[in-house]
Coordinates of C-alpha atoms and ligand atoms in Angstrom, one line a residue:
X1 CA 7.4 29.9 -42.5
X2 CA 6.8 30.3 -38.8
X3 CA 4.3 32.9 -37.5
X4 CA 6.0 36.2 -37.2
X5 CA 5.0 36.8 -33.6
X6 CA 7.2 34.0 -32.6
X7 CA 10.4 36.0 -33.3
X8 CA 10.2 37.7 -29.9
X9 CA 8.0 35.2 -28.1
X10 CA 8.7 34.0 -24.6
X11 CA 6.2 31.5 -23.3
X12 CA 4.9 30.9 -19.8
X13 CA 3.5 27.4 -19.2
X14 CA 0.5 27.3 -16.9
X15 CA -0.7 24.1 -15.3
X16 CA -4.3 25.4 -14.8
X17 CA -5.2 23.4 -11.7
X18 CA -2.3 24.8 -9.8
X19 CA -2.0 28.4 -10.8
X20 CA -4.6 30.5 -9.1
X21 CA -8.0 29.6 -7.6
X22 CA -10.6 32.4 -7.7
X23 CA -13.7 30.6 -6.5
X24 CA -12.3 28.9 -3.4
X25 CA -12.8 25.2 -4.5
X26 CA -9.0 24.5 -4.1
X27 CA -8.4 24.2 -7.9
X28 CA -6.9 26.8 -10.1
X29 CA -9.3 28.2 -12.8
X30 CA -9.4 30.1 -16.1
X31 CA -10.5 33.2 -14.2
X32 CA -7.4 32.8 -12.1
X33 CA -5.3 33.0 -15.2
X34 CA -7.1 36.1 -16.4
X35 CA -6.4 37.8 -13.0
X36 CA -2.7 37.0 -13.2
X37 CA -2.1 38.2 -16.8
X38 CA -0.4 41.3 -15.6
X39 CA 1.9 39.2 -13.5
X40 CA 2.7 37.1 -16.6
X41 CA 3.4 40.2 -18.5
X42 CA 5.6 41.6 -15.7
X43 CA 7.9 38.6 -16.2
X44 CA 8.5 39.5 -19.8
X45 CA 6.4 36.6 -21.1
X46 CA 4.2 37.4 -24.0
X47 CA 2.7 34.0 -24.7
X48 CA 1.0 31.3 -22.7
X49 CA 0.8 27.5 -23.1
X50 CA -2.0 26.2 -21.0
X51 CA -2.1 22.4 -20.2
X52 CA -5.3 20.6 -21.2
X53 CA -8.2 22.4 -19.7
X54 CA -10.9 20.3 -21.4
X55 CA -13.6 18.1 -19.9
X56 CA -11.9 14.9 -18.6
X57 CA -12.0 12.2 -16.0
X58 CA -8.5 13.3 -15.0
X59 CA -6.8 10.0 -14.9
X60 CA -3.8 11.7 -16.6
X61 CA -4.5 15.2 -15.3
X62 CA -6.5 16.1 -18.4
X63 CA -4.4 14.4 -21.1
X64 CA -7.3 12.0 -21.2
X65 CA -9.7 14.3 -23.0
X66 CA -13.5 13.5 -22.8
X67 CA -14.6 16.4 -24.8
X68 CA -12.2 18.4 -26.9
X69 CA -14.6 21.3 -27.3
X70 CA -15.6 21.8 -23.7
X71 CA -13.7 23.5 -20.9
X72 CA -13.7 21.2 -17.8
X73 CA -16.2 22.6 -15.3
X74 CA -13.6 22.7 -12.6
X75 CA -11.7 25.3 -14.6
X76 CA -14.8 27.3 -15.7
X77 CA -16.7 27.6 -19.0
X78 CA -15.9 28.0 -22.7
X79 CA -17.0 31.6 -22.2
X80 CA -14.3 32.1 -19.5
X81 CA -11.7 30.7 -21.9
X82 CA -12.8 33.0 -24.7
X83 CA -12.6 35.9 -22.2
X84 CA -9.1 34.8 -21.4
X85 CA -8.1 34.9 -25.2
X86 CA -9.5 38.4 -25.3
X87 CA -8.0 39.7 -22.1
X88 CA -4.6 38.2 -23.1
X89 CA -4.7 39.7 -26.5
X90 CA -5.5 43.1 -25.1
X91 CA -2.2 42.8 -23.1
X92 CA -0.2 41.6 -26.1
X93 CA -0.2 38.0 -24.9
X94 CA -0.8 35.0 -27.2
X95 CA -2.5 31.8 -25.9
X96 CA -1.7 28.3 -27.0
X97 CA -3.9 25.5 -25.9
X98 CA -2.8 21.9 -25.6
X99 CA -3.9 19.6 -28.4
X100 CA -4.0 15.9 -27.6
X101 CA -4.4 14.3 -31.0
X102 CA -3.0 10.8 -30.4
X103 CA -5.6 9.5 -27.9
X104 CA -8.7 10.4 -26.0
X105 CA -10.1 9.4 -22.6
X106 CA -11.7 5.9 -22.5
X107 CA -14.8 8.0 -21.6
X108 CA -14.9 10.0 -24.8
X109 CA -18.2 9.5 -26.6
X110 CA -16.3 8.5 -29.7
X111 CA -14.7 5.7 -27.8
X112 CA -18.0 4.6 -26.1
X113 CA -19.5 4.3 -29.6
X114 CA -16.4 2.5 -30.9
X115 CA -16.8 -0.1 -28.2
X116 CA -20.3 -1.1 -29.4
X117 CA -20.7 -4.3 -31.3
X118 CA -23.0 -2.7 -33.9
X119 CA -21.1 -0.9 -36.6
X120 CA -21.3 2.9 -36.4
X121 CA -19.6 6.1 -37.4
X122 CA -16.9 5.6 -34.7
X123 CA -16.2 1.9 -35.1
X124 CA -12.8 2.5 -36.6
X125 CA -12.0 5.8 -34.9
X126 CA -9.7 3.8 -32.6
X127 CA -7.4 0.8 -33.4
X128 CA -9.0 -2.5 -32.8
X129 CA -8.1 -6.1 -33.4
X130 CA -10.9 -8.3 -34.9
X131 CA -11.3 -10.7 -32.0
X132 CA -11.3 -10.3 -28.2
X133 CA -8.8 -13.2 -27.9
X134 CA -6.4 -11.7 -30.4
X135 CA -4.1 -9.1 -28.9
X136 CA -2.5 -6.3 -30.8
X137 CA 1.0 -7.8 -30.9
X138 CA 3.7 -5.2 -30.6
X139 CA 1.4 -2.6 -29.1
X140 CA 0.1 -2.0 -25.6
X141 CA -3.6 -3.0 -25.7
X142 CA -6.6 -3.8 -23.6
X143 CA -8.9 -6.8 -24.1
X144 CA -12.1 -7.9 -22.4
X145 CA -13.5 -4.5 -21.6
X146 CA -16.1 -4.0 -24.4
X147 CA -19.2 -5.5 -25.9
X148 CA -17.4 -5.5 -29.2
X149 CA -15.2 -8.4 -29.9
X150 CA -11.7 -7.0 -30.2
X151 CA -8.8 -5.6 -28.3
X152 CA -7.9 -1.9 -28.5
X153 CA -4.5 -0.2 -28.8
X154 CA -3.4 2.3 -26.1
X155 CA -1.3 5.4 -26.7
X156 CA -0.1 6.0 -23.1
X157 CA -1.9 5.0 -19.9
X158 CA -4.7 2.4 -19.8
X159 CA -7.3 5.2 -19.9
X160 CA -6.0 6.5 -23.2
X161 CA -7.0 4.5 -26.3
X162 CA -5.1 5.4 -29.4
X163 CA -7.0 7.2 -32.1
X164 CA -6.8 5.6 -35.5
X165 CA -4.6 7.5 -38.0
X166 CA -3.9 4.2 -39.9
X167 CA -0.7 2.2 -40.3
X168 CA 2.1 3.2 -42.6
X169 CA 2.8 -0.5 -43.2
X170 CA -0.2 -2.7 -42.8
X171 CA 1.0 -6.0 -41.3
X172 CA -2.2 -7.6 -40.0
X173 CA -5.7 -7.9 -41.4
X174 CA -7.1 -5.6 -38.6
X175 CA -4.6 -2.8 -39.4
X176 CA -5.9 -0.1 -41.7
X177 CA -3.9 2.0 -44.1
X178 CA -3.4 5.8 -43.6
X179 CA -5.8 6.6 -46.5
X180 CA -8.5 4.3 -45.2
X181 CA -11.7 6.5 -44.8
X182 CA -11.7 5.9 -41.0
X183 CA -8.1 7.2 -40.7
X184 CA -8.9 10.2 -42.9
X185 CA -12.0 10.8 -40.7
X186 CA -9.8 11.0 -37.6
X187 CA -7.4 13.4 -39.2
X188 CA -10.4 15.6 -40.2
X189 CA -11.9 15.4 -36.7
X190 CA -8.7 16.8 -35.3
X191 CA -8.6 19.6 -37.8
X192 CA -12.1 20.4 -36.7
X193 CA -11.0 20.6 -33.1
X194 CA -8.2 23.0 -34.1
X195 CA -10.6 25.2 -36.1
X196 CA -13.1 25.2 -33.2
X197 CA -10.6 26.9 -30.8
X198 CA -8.7 29.0 -33.3
X199 CA -11.9 30.5 -34.5
X200 CA -12.7 31.5 -30.9
X201 CA -9.4 33.3 -30.6
X202 CA -6.8 30.8 -29.5
X203 CA -3.4 31.4 -31.2
X204 CA -2.3 27.8 -31.8
X205 CA -1.4 24.6 -30.0
X206 CA 1.2 22.8 -28.1
X207 CA 0.8 19.3 -29.5
X208 CA 1.0 16.4 -27.2
X209 CA 3.0 13.3 -28.3
X210 CA 3.1 14.8 -31.8
X211 CA 5.1 11.9 -33.3
X212 CA 2.7 9.2 -32.1
X213 CA -0.1 9.3 -34.7
X214 CA 0.5 6.8 -37.5
X215 CA 1.5 3.3 -36.4
X216 CA 4.2 1.2 -38.0
X217 CA 5.7 4.4 -39.2
X218 CA 9.3 4.5 -40.5
X219 CA 12.2 6.0 -38.5
X220 CA 11.8 9.4 -40.1
X221 CA 8.1 9.3 -39.1
X222 CA 7.2 10.2 -42.7
X223 CA 3.6 9.0 -42.4
X224 CA 2.9 11.0 -39.2
X225 CA 4.7 14.0 -40.7
X226 CA 2.3 13.8 -43.7
X227 CA -0.6 14.2 -41.3
X228 CA 1.0 17.3 -39.8
X229 CA 1.9 18.8 -43.2
X230 CA -1.8 18.4 -44.1
X231 CA -2.8 20.2 -40.9
X232 CA -0.3 22.9 -41.6
X233 CA -1.7 23.4 -45.1
X234 CA -5.1 24.0 -43.5
X235 CA -3.7 26.4 -41.0
X236 CA -1.8 28.4 -43.7
X237 CA -5.0 28.8 -45.6
X238 CA -7.4 29.5 -42.7
X239 CA -5.3 30.7 -39.7
X240 CA -2.0 31.8 -41.0
X241 CA -0.8 33.3 -37.7
X242 CA -1.5 30.1 -35.7
X243 CA 1.6 28.5 -34.1
X244 CA 2.2 24.8 -33.7
X245 CA 4.7 23.6 -31.0
X246 CA 5.6 20.0 -31.0
X247 CA 6.2 17.7 -28.1
X248 CA 8.5 15.6 -30.3
X249 CA 12.0 16.6 -29.2
X250 CA 13.5 15.9 -32.6
X251 CA 13.5 19.3 -34.3
X252 CA 14.8 18.1 -37.7
X253 CA 11.8 15.9 -38.0
X254 CA 9.2 18.1 -36.3
X255 CA 10.1 21.3 -38.1
X256 CA 10.1 19.5 -41.5
X257 CA 6.7 18.2 -40.6
X258 CA 5.4 21.8 -40.5
X259 CA 5.8 22.7 -36.9
X260 CA 7.0 26.2 -35.9
X261 CA 8.7 25.0 -32.8
X262 CA 9.9 21.8 -31.2
X263 CA 10.8 21.4 -27.5
X264 CA 14.1 20.0 -26.3
X265 CA 13.0 17.7 -23.5
X266 CA 14.7 16.1 -20.6
X267 CA 15.3 12.7 -22.2
X268 CA 17.9 10.6 -20.4
X269 CA 21.2 10.8 -22.2
X270 CA 19.9 13.7 -24.4
X271 CA 22.1 16.8 -24.4
X272 CA 19.6 18.9 -22.6
X273 CA 19.6 16.6 -19.6
X274 CA 23.3 17.4 -19.0
X275 CA 22.6 21.0 -18.3
X276 CA 20.4 20.8 -15.2
X277 CA 19.4 17.2 -14.5
X278 CA 22.4 15.0 -15.1
X279 CA 21.3 12.8 -12.2
X280 CA 18.7 11.5 -14.7
X281 CA 21.5 9.9 -16.6
X282 CA 22.7 8.0 -13.5
X283 CA 19.5 6.3 -12.4
X284 CA 17.5 3.4 -13.9
X285 CA 14.1 5.2 -13.5
X286 CA 12.7 8.7 -13.8
X287 CA 12.3 9.2 -10.1
X288 CA 14.5 12.1 -8.9
X289 CA 17.2 10.9 -6.7
X290 CA 19.3 13.4 -4.7
X291 CA 21.9 10.7 -3.9
X292 CA 22.6 9.9 -7.6
X293 CA 25.7 11.1 -9.3
X294 CA 25.1 14.6 -10.8
X295 CA 27.5 16.4 -13.2
X296 CA 25.0 18.9 -14.4
X297 CA 26.7 21.8 -16.2
X298 CA 25.0 24.5 -14.2
X299 CA 25.8 22.8 -10.8
X300 CA 28.8 24.6 -9.4
X301 CA 32.0 22.5 -9.7
X302 CA 30.1 19.3 -10.5
X303 CA 32.4 18.5 -13.4
X304 CA 29.8 19.3 -16.2
X305 CA 30.8 19.9 -19.7
X306 CA 28.8 22.2 -22.0
X307 CA 29.9 20.2 -25.1
X308 CA 27.6 17.4 -24.0
X309 CA 24.7 19.8 -24.7
X310 CA 26.2 21.5 -27.7
X311 CA 27.1 18.3 -29.6
X312 CA 23.4 17.5 -30.0
X313 CA 22.1 21.0 -30.0
X314 CA 24.4 22.4 -32.7
X315 CA 23.5 19.5 -35.1
X316 CA 19.9 20.3 -34.6
X317 CA 20.4 24.0 -34.8
X318 CA 22.5 24.0 -38.0
X319 CA 20.0 21.7 -39.6
X320 CA 16.9 23.6 -38.7
X321 CA 17.7 27.3 -38.2
X322 CA 16.0 28.2 -41.5
X323 CA 13.0 25.9 -40.9
X324 CA 11.7 27.0 -37.6
X325 CA 12.6 27.2 -33.9
X326 CA 14.0 25.0 -31.2
X327 CA 12.2 25.6 -27.8
X328 CA 14.4 25.3 -24.8
X329 CA 12.5 24.9 -21.5
X330 CA 13.2 25.6 -17.8
X331 CA 11.1 22.6 -17.0
X332 CA 7.5 21.4 -17.7
X333 CA 4.8 19.4 -16.0
X334 CA 6.5 16.1 -16.8
X335 CA 9.9 17.1 -15.5
X336 CA 11.6 17.6 -12.2
X337 CA 11.9 21.3 -11.2
X338 CA 15.4 22.9 -11.6
X339 CA 15.4 23.8 -7.9
X340 CA 15.5 20.1 -7.0
X341 CA 19.3 20.1 -7.4
X342 CA 20.2 23.7 -8.3
X343 CA 20.4 26.6 -5.8
X344 CA 19.3 30.1 -6.7
X345 CA 22.6 31.2 -8.2
X346 CA 22.7 28.1 -10.3
X347 CA 19.2 28.6 -11.5
X348 CA 20.0 32.2 -12.5
X349 CA 22.8 31.0 -14.7
X350 CA 20.8 28.2 -16.2
X351 CA 17.9 30.5 -17.0
X352 CA 20.3 33.2 -18.4
X353 CA 21.5 30.6 -20.9
X354 CA 18.0 29.3 -21.8
X355 CA 16.7 32.8 -22.3
X356 CA 19.7 33.8 -24.5
X357 CA 19.4 30.9 -26.8
X358 CA 17.9 31.3 -30.2
X359 CA 14.4 29.9 -30.9
X360 CA 11.4 30.3 -28.5
X361 CA 12.0 29.6 -24.8
X362 CA 9.4 28.4 -22.3
X363 CA 9.3 29.2 -18.6
X364 CA 7.4 26.8 -16.4
X365 CA 5.2 28.5 -13.9
X366 CA 6.9 28.8 -10.5
X367 CA 10.4 28.2 -11.9
X368 CA 10.8 32.0 -11.9
X369 CA 10.8 31.9 -8.1
X370 CA 12.6 28.6 -7.8
X371 CA 9.6 26.6 -6.6
X372 CA 10.8 23.3 -5.2
X373 CA 10.1 19.8 -6.3
X374 CA 8.0 18.2 -3.5
X375 CA 8.0 14.5 -2.7
X376 CA 4.3 13.7 -2.9
X377 CA 2.1 10.7 -3.5
X378 CA 0.7 10.5 -7.1
X379 CA -2.2 12.7 -8.1
X380 CA -4.2 12.1 -11.3
X381 CA -1.6 9.9 -13.0
X382 CA 1.3 12.2 -12.1
X383 CA 3.5 9.7 -10.2
X384 CA 7.0 11.3 -10.0
X385 CA 5.7 14.3 -12.0
X386 CA 3.3 15.3 -9.2
X387 CA 6.1 17.0 -7.2
X388 CA 6.5 19.5 -10.1
X389 CA 2.8 20.3 -10.2
X390 CA 2.1 22.0 -6.8
X391 CA 0.2 25.3 -6.4
X392 CA 1.9 28.5 -7.4
X393 CA 3.3 30.4 -4.4
X394 CA 2.1 34.0 -4.6
X395 CA 2.5 35.5 -1.1
X396 CA 2.6 34.6 2.6
X397 CA -1.2 34.5 3.1
X398 CA -3.3 31.3 3.5
X399 CA -2.2 28.6 1.1
X400 CA 0.6 30.9 -0.1
X401 CA -2.0 33.0 -1.8
X402 CA -3.1 30.2 -4.2
X403 CA -6.6 29.6 -2.8
X404 CA -9.0 30.5 0.0
X405 CA -10.1 26.9 0.3
X406 CA -9.2 24.9 3.4
X407 CA -5.7 23.3 3.0
X408 CA -7.4 19.8 2.8
X409 CA -9.3 20.9 -0.3
X410 CA -6.3 22.0 -2.3
X411 CA -5.6 20.2 -5.6
X412 CA -2.1 19.5 -4.2
X413 CA -0.5 20.8 -1.0
X414 CA 1.5 24.0 -1.1
X415 CA 5.2 23.9 -0.2
X416 CA 5.1 23.6 3.6
X417 CA 8.6 24.9 4.1
X418 CA 9.0 28.1 6.2
X419 CA 11.2 29.6 3.6
X420 CA 9.0 28.5 0.6
X421 CA 9.8 31.1 -2.1
X422 CA 6.9 33.4 -3.1
X423 CA 6.4 36.1 -5.7
X424 CA 5.8 38.7 -2.9
X425 CA 9.0 37.9 -1.0
X426 CA 11.1 37.8 -4.2
X427 CA 9.7 41.0 -5.5
X428 CA 11.2 42.7 -2.4
X429 CA 14.7 41.4 -3.0
X430 CA 16.4 43.1 -5.9
X431 CA 18.7 40.2 -6.8
X432 CA 16.0 37.5 -6.4
X433 CA 15.6 34.8 -9.0
X434 CA 12.3 36.4 -10.0
X435 CA 13.9 39.8 -10.6
X436 CA 16.7 38.1 -12.5
X437 CA 14.3 36.4 -14.8
X438 CA 12.6 39.8 -15.4
X439 CA 15.8 41.5 -16.2
X440 CA 17.1 38.9 -18.6
X441 CA 13.8 38.7 -20.4
X442 CA 13.6 42.5 -20.7
X443 CA 17.1 42.5 -22.2
X444 CA 16.0 39.8 -24.6
X445 CA 13.0 41.9 -25.8
X446 CA 15.3 45.0 -26.1
X447 CA 18.0 43.3 -28.1
X448 CA 17.0 41.7 -31.4
X449 CA 20.3 39.8 -31.3
X450 CA 19.1 37.8 -28.3
X451 CA 15.7 36.8 -29.9
X452 CA 14.7 33.8 -31.9
X453 CA 16.5 34.5 -35.2
X454 CA 19.9 36.0 -34.5
X455 CA 22.8 33.6 -35.2
X456 CA 24.1 31.5 -32.3
X457 CA 27.8 30.7 -32.6
X458 CA 29.9 29.0 -29.8
X459 CA 33.2 30.9 -29.5
X460 CA 34.9 29.1 -26.6
X461 CA 33.8 25.7 -25.3
X462 CA 37.1 24.6 -23.8
X463 CA 37.0 23.2 -20.2
X464 CA 38.6 25.5 -17.5
X465 CA 37.6 28.5 -19.6
X466 CA 34.5 30.6 -19.7
X467 CA 31.9 29.3 -22.2
X468 CA 31.6 32.1 -24.7
X469 CA 29.0 32.3 -27.4
X470 CA 27.9 34.9 -29.9
X471 CA 24.3 36.0 -30.5
X472 CA 24.2 38.2 -33.5
X473 CA 26.7 40.9 -32.7
X474 CA 26.5 40.4 -28.9
X475 CA 28.8 38.2 -26.9
X476 CA 27.6 36.1 -24.0
X477 CA 29.8 34.4 -21.5
X478 CA 29.2 31.9 -18.7
X479 CA 31.2 30.7 -15.9
X480 CA 29.4 28.0 -13.9
X481 CA 32.4 27.1 -11.7
X482 CA 33.3 28.4 -8.2
X483 CA 36.5 30.1 -9.5
X484 CA 37.3 33.0 -11.7
X485 CA 38.0 32.0 -15.3
X486 CA 39.5 33.8 -18.3
X487 CA 40.1 33.4 -22.0
X488 CA 41.9 35.4 -24.7
X489 CA 39.7 36.4 -27.6
X490 CA 40.9 37.3 -31.1
X491 CA 38.0 39.7 -31.4
X492 CA 36.3 41.7 -30.2
X493 CA 39.2 43.1 -28.2
X494 CA 37.0 45.4 -26.1
X495 CA 33.4 45.8 -25.3
X496 CA 31.0 46.9 -22.6
X497 CA 29.0 44.7 -20.3
X498 CA 25.4 45.4 -20.9
X499 CA 24.1 42.7 -18.5
X500 CA 25.6 40.7 -15.7
X501 CA 25.0 38.2 -13.0
X502 CA 28.1 38.2 -10.8
X503 CA 30.8 40.1 -12.7
X504 CA 33.1 40.0 -15.7
X505 CA 34.8 42.2 -18.2
X506 CA 36.5 42.3 -21.6
X507 CA 39.5 44.4 -22.1
X508 CA 42.3 44.1 -24.7
X509 CA 41.1 40.8 -25.7
X510 CA 41.1 39.3 -22.2
X511 CA 37.7 38.1 -21.1
X512 CA 37.6 37.6 -17.4
X513 CA 34.6 36.1 -15.6
X514 CA 34.2 35.9 -11.8
X515 CA 32.9 32.6 -10.2
X516 CA 29.4 31.7 -11.2
X517 CA 28.9 34.6 -13.5
X518 CA 27.2 35.5 -16.7
X519 CA 27.7 38.6 -18.9
X520 CA 26.4 40.0 -22.1
X521 CA 28.9 42.2 -23.9
X522 CA 28.4 44.7 -26.7
X523 CA 31.5 45.2 -28.8
X524 CA 32.8 48.8 -28.6
Ligands
LIG601 C1 2.7 14.1 -22.9 C2 2.2 15.0 -21.7 C3 2.1 14.1 -20.5 C4 1.0 13.1 -20.7 C5 1.3 12.3 -22.0 C6 0.1 11.5 -22.5 O1 3.9 13.5 -22.6 O2 3.1 16.0 -21.6 O3 1.8 14.9 -19.4 O4 0.9 12.3 -19.6 O5 1.7 13.0 -23.1 O6 -0.8 12.4 -23.0
LIG602 CA1 -11.3 27.2 -8.7

């Protein structure tokens, strides 16, 4: 069963290098996160997910871990991170770190030892063929880089050799089974990393590429799932309140593998992509393209259809609602920001939906003020993702309040636009995106029916009508079009609007919603 605190959790994802720089080196730091905890709290977020903040050569922005147990000096020290856990807990905020179990950096000491020709403890910590001229057919691999004769398998970029959790089906002499001592040792090493941070006060992990561990796995990922069930058993015994959030995007599999939550990610042709980033479904690559066709549901009059989302979501939801939580996101560090193609009103409606879904929602830093996607050259393996990773925009001081370093020293440039949104400017405007996020999240915390567990039941999903859904005893309705819409309801016949963006009302069974509006109604 999922940790209890998740029932009313709303996460804020922080990309540490871009959040707040306190020592003027141009890079965000742990102390910066500590200083901004009150801000996080003011949003209505009561949990953080921090992207990898460990020692790393940063060829994939820290997803290439060189030391799982050491905070990267550019972010601070282990002591700083422990102080963050403490300070956050004092404010009622939980902290998840990012666990990268599938691979390390090519500079991790385990890998350096594994490359040696002499046998040692780490020889089989990674996946190697038995001869430098024999490639790992069917897998991405590198040959010719080590003293040891053999090619090694990669998990993602070239800098990220795959850790060896074994093969479900052993098809080559160099492939080891899942129960081979080397595979078991990898599993135990990752549990050791988890224990290390949990015992220092961290509240759990967002798990990178959670489905990638065991190779030659079956379609149901049963071998990889067995690894996670084993980790979950350890957590239940030793850290029962710890939460595990999967980067898997297949809730039926992830939640059965022992995860508390699984993200729905912006995969092309997945239901989630049709909400805000339908342009993704009309290009052959991931690069954002503002000229591409775009029928996103939240884009005004773009011909979107909520059923494209619901078809997949409802299957997942019905199947998993008793097992754990689906985590809808505004965005993440791998995804193009909502403001790329949605204006402020459209973002408000999109977030209202995301934050009134069941499960455990995630807000990506800066989305609350509608930070833009910037067209930038790649940084630390970001490529198209770089544009969603720029410094947080706090106010109208130097570097928009992110850092006191010279502009040329910044990790990434801040949004140069004259009207770049900032926290300070949006705090002043009552109907800003920022204040809308705050009001929706405060409603969510006040109404158990809007939190993780209350039932979600679509009531009207017909085109040309408002999209109406029930959460517990509350009724939510959305109109993303530019014209007023109405629908006749069997029940309730009457109710009062307890929250609105735009306007709407229910009287005598007639639910009327003005253009681009959202309402939450309590039955009378
Ligand atoms: C995940 C991360 C991404 C990273 C990749 C490899 O998808 O979110 O940023 O590049 O895994 O670790
Ligand atoms: Ca810094």
